[in-house]
Tab-separated table of C-alpha atoms and ligand atoms in Angstrom:
chain	number	residue	atom	x	y	z
X	64	MET	CA	0.133	-0.039	-0.256
X	65	LYS	CA	1.059	3.837	-0.657
X	66	SER	CA	1.973	5.827	2.175
X	67	ILE	CA	1.229	9.512	2.797
X	68	HIS	CA	4.833	9.804	3.528
X	69	ASP	CA	5.574	9.134	0.361
X	70	ALA	CA	4.044	12.225	-1.473
X	71	VAL	CA	6.988	14.655	1.063
X	72	ASP	CA	9.525	15.732	-0.873
X	73	HIS	CA	11.107	16.688	2.413
X	74	LYS	CA	9.918	17.891	5.875
X	75	LEU	CA	9.881	21.554	6.730
X	76	TYR	CA	8.518	21.407	10.658
X	77	SER	CA	8.573	18.086	12.404
X	78	GLU	CA	5.968	17.438	15.463
X	79	GLU	CA	8.615	19.297	18.466
X	80	ASP	CA	8.695	22.420	15.896
X	81	ILE	CA	5.489	22.677	15.413
X	82	ALA	CA	5.045	21.650	19.584
X	83	GLU	CA	7.209	25.052	19.555
X	84	MET	CA	5.632	27.465	17.526
X	85	THR	CA	1.909	26.097	19.105
X	86	LYS	CA	3.301	26.737	23.111
X	87	ARG	CA	4.819	30.235	22.430
X	88	LEU	CA	1.489	31.839	20.662
X	89	GLY	CA	-0.610	29.673	22.999
X	90	GLN	CA	0.970	31.861	25.838
X	91	GLN	CA	1.526	35.122	24.158
X	92	LEU	CA	-2.536	35.132	23.263
X	93	THR	CA	-2.490	33.747	27.034
X	94	LYS	CA	-1.401	37.247	28.102
X	95	ASP	CA	-2.471	39.502	25.952
X	96	TYR	CA	-6.574	37.557	25.927
X	97	ALA	CA	-6.482	38.099	29.738
X	98	GLY	CA	-9.726	38.894	31.463
X	99	LYS	CA	-11.269	38.355	28.229
X	100	ARG	CA	-14.169	35.639	26.860
X	101	VAL	CA	-12.652	35.459	22.759
X	102	LEU	CA	-14.547	33.462	20.632
X	103	VAL	CA	-11.716	31.477	18.848
X	104	VAL	CA	-12.720	30.491	14.986
X	105	GLY	CA	-11.328	27.771	13.886
X	106	ALA	CA	-10.779	28.327	8.995
X	107	LEU	CA	-12.302	24.668	7.722
X	108	LYS	CA	-10.524	22.733	6.905
X	109	GLY	CA	-6.660	23.529	7.133
X	110	ALA	CA	-6.970	24.602	11.037
X	111	ILE	CA	-8.346	22.317	12.930
X	112	PHE	CA	-5.116	19.978	14.176
X	113	PHE	CA	-3.375	23.526	14.977
X	114	LEU	CA	-6.909	24.693	16.639
X	115	THR	CA	-7.333	22.043	18.639
X	116	ASP	CA	-3.176	21.967	19.684
X	117	LEU	CA	-3.397	26.021	20.319
X	118	LEU	CA	-6.343	26.167	22.499
X	119	ARG	CA	-4.733	23.335	24.612
X	120	GLU	CA	-1.786	26.096	25.090
X	121	MET	CA	-4.104	28.786	25.738
X	122	ASP	CA	-5.382	29.502	29.680
X	123	LEU	CA	-8.382	31.707	28.508
X	124	ALA	CA	-12.106	31.254	29.076
X	125	CYS	CA	-12.696	31.231	24.782
X	126	ASP	CA	-16.208	29.656	23.302
X	127	ILE	CA	-15.226	27.523	19.949
X	128	ASP	CA	-16.385	28.007	16.901
X	129	PHE	CA	-15.959	27.936	12.861
X	130	ILE	CA	-16.887	28.960	9.139
X	131	ASP	CA	-15.265	27.625	5.801
X	132	VAL	CA	-14.637	29.542	2.966
X	133	SER	CA	-14.095	28.329	-0.445
X	134	SER	CA	-11.713	30.018	-2.824
X	135	TYR	CA	-13.362	27.553	-5.810
X	136	GLY	CA	-9.476	26.542	-6.056
X	137	ASN	CA	-8.295	22.546	-6.366
X	138	GLY	CA	-4.658	22.488	-6.304
X	139	THR	CA	-1.701	25.633	-5.708
X	140	GLU	CA	-3.676	28.289	-6.847
X	141	PRO	CA	-6.400	30.251	-5.725
X	142	SER	CA	-8.509	31.650	-7.726
X	143	GLY	CA	-10.014	34.482	-6.225
X	144	LYS	CA	-13.287	34.537	-5.267
X	145	ILE	CA	-14.488	33.846	-2.209
X	146	THR	CA	-17.799	33.175	-0.358
X	147	VAL	CA	-18.561	31.355	2.882
X	148	THR	CA	-19.289	27.634	2.790
X	149	HIS	CA	-20.238	27.081	5.811
X	150	ASP	CA	-21.185	29.613	8.090
X	151	LEU	CA	-20.499	30.139	12.538
X	152	GLU	CA	-23.270	29.318	14.873
X	153	ALA	CA	-21.917	32.547	17.351
X	154	ASP	CA	-23.580	35.768	16.616
X	155	VAL	CA	-20.023	37.543	16.805
X	156	THR	CA	-21.904	40.948	17.722
X	157	GLY	CA	-19.452	42.472	19.684
X	158	ARG	CA	-17.049	39.920	20.519
X	159	ASP	CA	-13.452	39.687	20.431
X	160	VAL	CA	-13.025	37.236	17.616
X	161	LEU	CA	-10.046	35.029	16.737
X	162	ILE	CA	-9.674	33.575	13.697
X	163	VAL	CA	-7.415	30.603	13.686
X	164	GLU	CA	-5.649	29.032	10.370
X	165	ASP	CA	-3.185	27.001	8.881
X	166	ILE	CA	-1.330	29.425	6.449
X	167	VAL	CA	-1.919	32.645	4.611
X	168	ASP	CA	-0.938	32.627	1.366
X	169	THR	CA	-1.905	35.345	-0.981
X	170	GLY	CA	-3.634	36.868	1.772
X	171	LEU	CA	-7.080	36.695	0.317
X	172	THR	CA	-8.700	34.365	2.677
X	173	LEU	CA	-7.996	35.731	5.790
X	174	LYS	CA	-8.990	40.034	4.455
X	175	PHE	CA	-11.856	38.253	3.678
X	176	MET	CA	-13.103	36.312	6.519
X	177	LYS	CA	-12.136	39.267	8.931
X	178	ASP	CA	-13.970	41.614	7.208
X	179	GLU	CA	-17.095	40.016	6.866
X	180	LEU	CA	-16.876	39.330	10.528
X	181	LEU	CA	-15.960	43.044	11.113
X	182	SER	CA	-19.138	44.214	8.756
X	183	ARG	CA	-20.931	41.308	11.431
X	184	GLY	CA	-20.408	43.944	14.051
X	185	ALA	CA	-17.435	42.115	16.559
X	186	ASN	CA	-15.926	44.645	18.371
X	187	SER	CA	-12.172	42.613	17.498
X	188	VAL	CA	-10.866	40.753	15.032
X	189	LYS	CA	-7.212	39.213	14.708
X	190	CYS	CA	-5.331	35.798	13.640
X	191	CYS	CA	-3.470	34.054	14.232
X	192	VAL	CA	-1.788	31.405	11.785
X	193	LEU	CA	1.513	28.743	11.457
X	194	LEU	CA	2.412	29.450	8.248
X	195	ASN	CA	3.056	32.809	7.016
X	196	LYS	CA	3.900	33.082	3.518
X	197	THR	CA	4.482	36.540	2.473
X	198	ALA	CA	6.046	36.084	-0.916
X	199	ARG	CA	2.931	35.469	-2.456
X	200	ARG	CA	0.326	37.999	-0.217
X	201	THR	CA	-1.053	40.262	-2.881
X	202	THR	CA	-3.258	41.993	-0.505
X	203	GLU	CA	-2.781	43.973	2.330
X	204	VAL	CA	-4.068	41.599	6.021
X	205	ASP	CA	-2.727	42.475	9.400
X	206	VAL	CA	-1.190	39.034	10.090
X	207	GLU	CA	-1.240	39.646	14.447
X	208	TYR	CA	0.168	35.856	15.214
X	209	TYR	CA	1.842	33.906	13.438
X	210	GLY	CA	4.406	31.005	14.263
X	211	THR	CA	6.991	30.695	12.064
X	212	HIS	CA	7.733	32.837	7.682
X	213	VAL	CA	7.777	30.425	5.439
X	214	GLY	CA	8.858	31.011	1.579
X	215	ASN	CA	7.312	30.006	-1.904
X	216	GLU	CA	6.434	26.030	-1.545
X	217	PHE	CA	3.612	24.180	-1.772
X	218	VAL	CA	3.760	22.800	1.977
X	219	ILE	CA	0.820	19.720	3.498
X	220	GLY	CA	0.578	18.013	6.581
X	221	TYR	CA	-0.946	19.605	10.031
X	222	GLY	CA	-3.718	20.079	9.064
X	223	MET	CA	-2.689	21.387	5.428
X	224	ASP	CA	-3.719	19.476	2.012
X	225	PHE	CA	-2.679	19.536	-2.030
X	226	ALA	CA	-6.200	18.570	-3.535
X	227	GLY	CA	-7.770	17.294	-0.243
X	228	LEU	CA	-5.505	15.332	1.067
X	229	TYR	CA	-2.422	15.167	2.641
X	230	ARG	CA	-4.111	16.378	5.624
X	231	ASN	CA	-2.751	13.871	8.382
X	232	LEU	CA	0.484	13.509	7.912
X	233	PRO	CA	1.080	14.921	11.476
X	234	TYR	CA	4.687	17.473	10.714
X	235	ILE	CA	4.891	19.653	7.630
X	236	GLY	CA	6.255	19.068	4.198
X	237	VAL	CA	7.146	20.238	0.845
X	238	ILE	CA	5.165	18.270	-1.830
X	239	LYS	CA	7.194	16.149	-4.598
X	240	PRO	CA	6.584	17.842	-7.817
X	241	GLU	CA	5.578	15.187	-9.481
X	242	VAL	CA	2.698	14.342	-7.382
X	243	VAL	CA	1.049	17.682	-8.664
X	244	GLU	CA	2.014	16.872	-12.095
X	245	GLU	CA	0.304	13.730	-12.127
X	246	PHE	CA	-3.387	15.520	-10.629
X	247	SER	CA	-2.364	18.064	-13.000
X	248	SER	CA	-2.052	15.731	-16.261
X	249	LYS	CA	-5.035	14.197	-15.076
X	250	HIS	CA	-7.235	16.912	-14.595
X	251	LYS	CA	-6.951	18.631	-17.588
X	252	HIS	CA	-9.260	18.867	-19.258
X	253	ASP	CA	-11.812	19.559	-15.473
L	168	IMP	P1	-4.895	32.422	0.386
L	168	IMP	O1	-6.435	33.214	0.778
L	168	IMP	O2	-4.529	32.701	-0.983
L	168	IMP	O3	-3.824	33.535	1.261
L	168	IMP	O4	-4.566	31.406	0.693
L	168	IMP	C1	-5.186	30.435	2.141
L	168	IMP	C2	-5.282	29.516	2.298
L	168	IMP	O5	-4.933	28.332	1.200
L	168	IMP	C3	-4.636	28.860	2.961
L	168	IMP	O6	-6.389	28.362	3.775
L	168	IMP	C4	-4.580	27.186	2.729
L	168	IMP	O7	-6.290	26.799	2.761
L	168	IMP	C5	-4.342	27.489	0.828
L	168	IMP	N1	-2.705	27.237	0.814
L	168	IMP	C6	-2.429	28.018	0.843
L	168	IMP	N2	-1.125	27.889	0.178
L	168	IMP	C7	-0.749	26.600	0.415
L	168	IMP	C8	-0.156	25.251	1.035
L	168	IMP	O8	1.292	25.896	0.796
L	168	IMP	N3	-0.156	24.181	1.295
L	168	IMP	C9	-1.845	24.543	0.916
L	168	IMP	N4	-2.300	25.000	1.929
L	168	IMP	C10	-2.111	26.551	0.933
L	169	MG	MG1	-7.346	26.176	3.111
């Protein structure tokens, strides 16, 4: 049987590296949101692994909710048009919201979510992302908290997918170019 690990060209961040980043971020958030009841919003599906680890490093009273937005991209390129495909249950009016995301690339998704929640009357909307891919940013958006910068490489694992797969790799790695090529040649006519 083929292993999901075979799709990885090389490892970028080990489970230990991720735990270290998560702990640091959790401690910072615990300080910064002290005394507040924060509404933590996980961006489905990529953020769920990071979210559950981060929350356990946050010594804060908080509510948890989820949002999913789709950029109608399948593969490695975002398409630009964004809509909410799974909405929050919570009313964000007057709330201090912390969006948790796996990775910020162009910034379009994060900007859309922030603007959307602010327009619904949130008191504050900040974000905590694990990976900050600054090289491809096309829109100006504040990334208040992040684990580390990453270069312009397509990464998989710890929630991050390629065409829906590899989210359950316990570490973060760069995808093998041949995996992307194989997918592209199969979906050439889509
Ligand atoms: P943005 O709108 O371009 O900032 O893209 C954000 C979304 O694109 C993230 O939530 C990810 O789902 C996806 N994404 C961007 N870069 C990567 C990557 O290297 N690996 C996996 N997903 C990525
Ligand atoms: Mg995503």
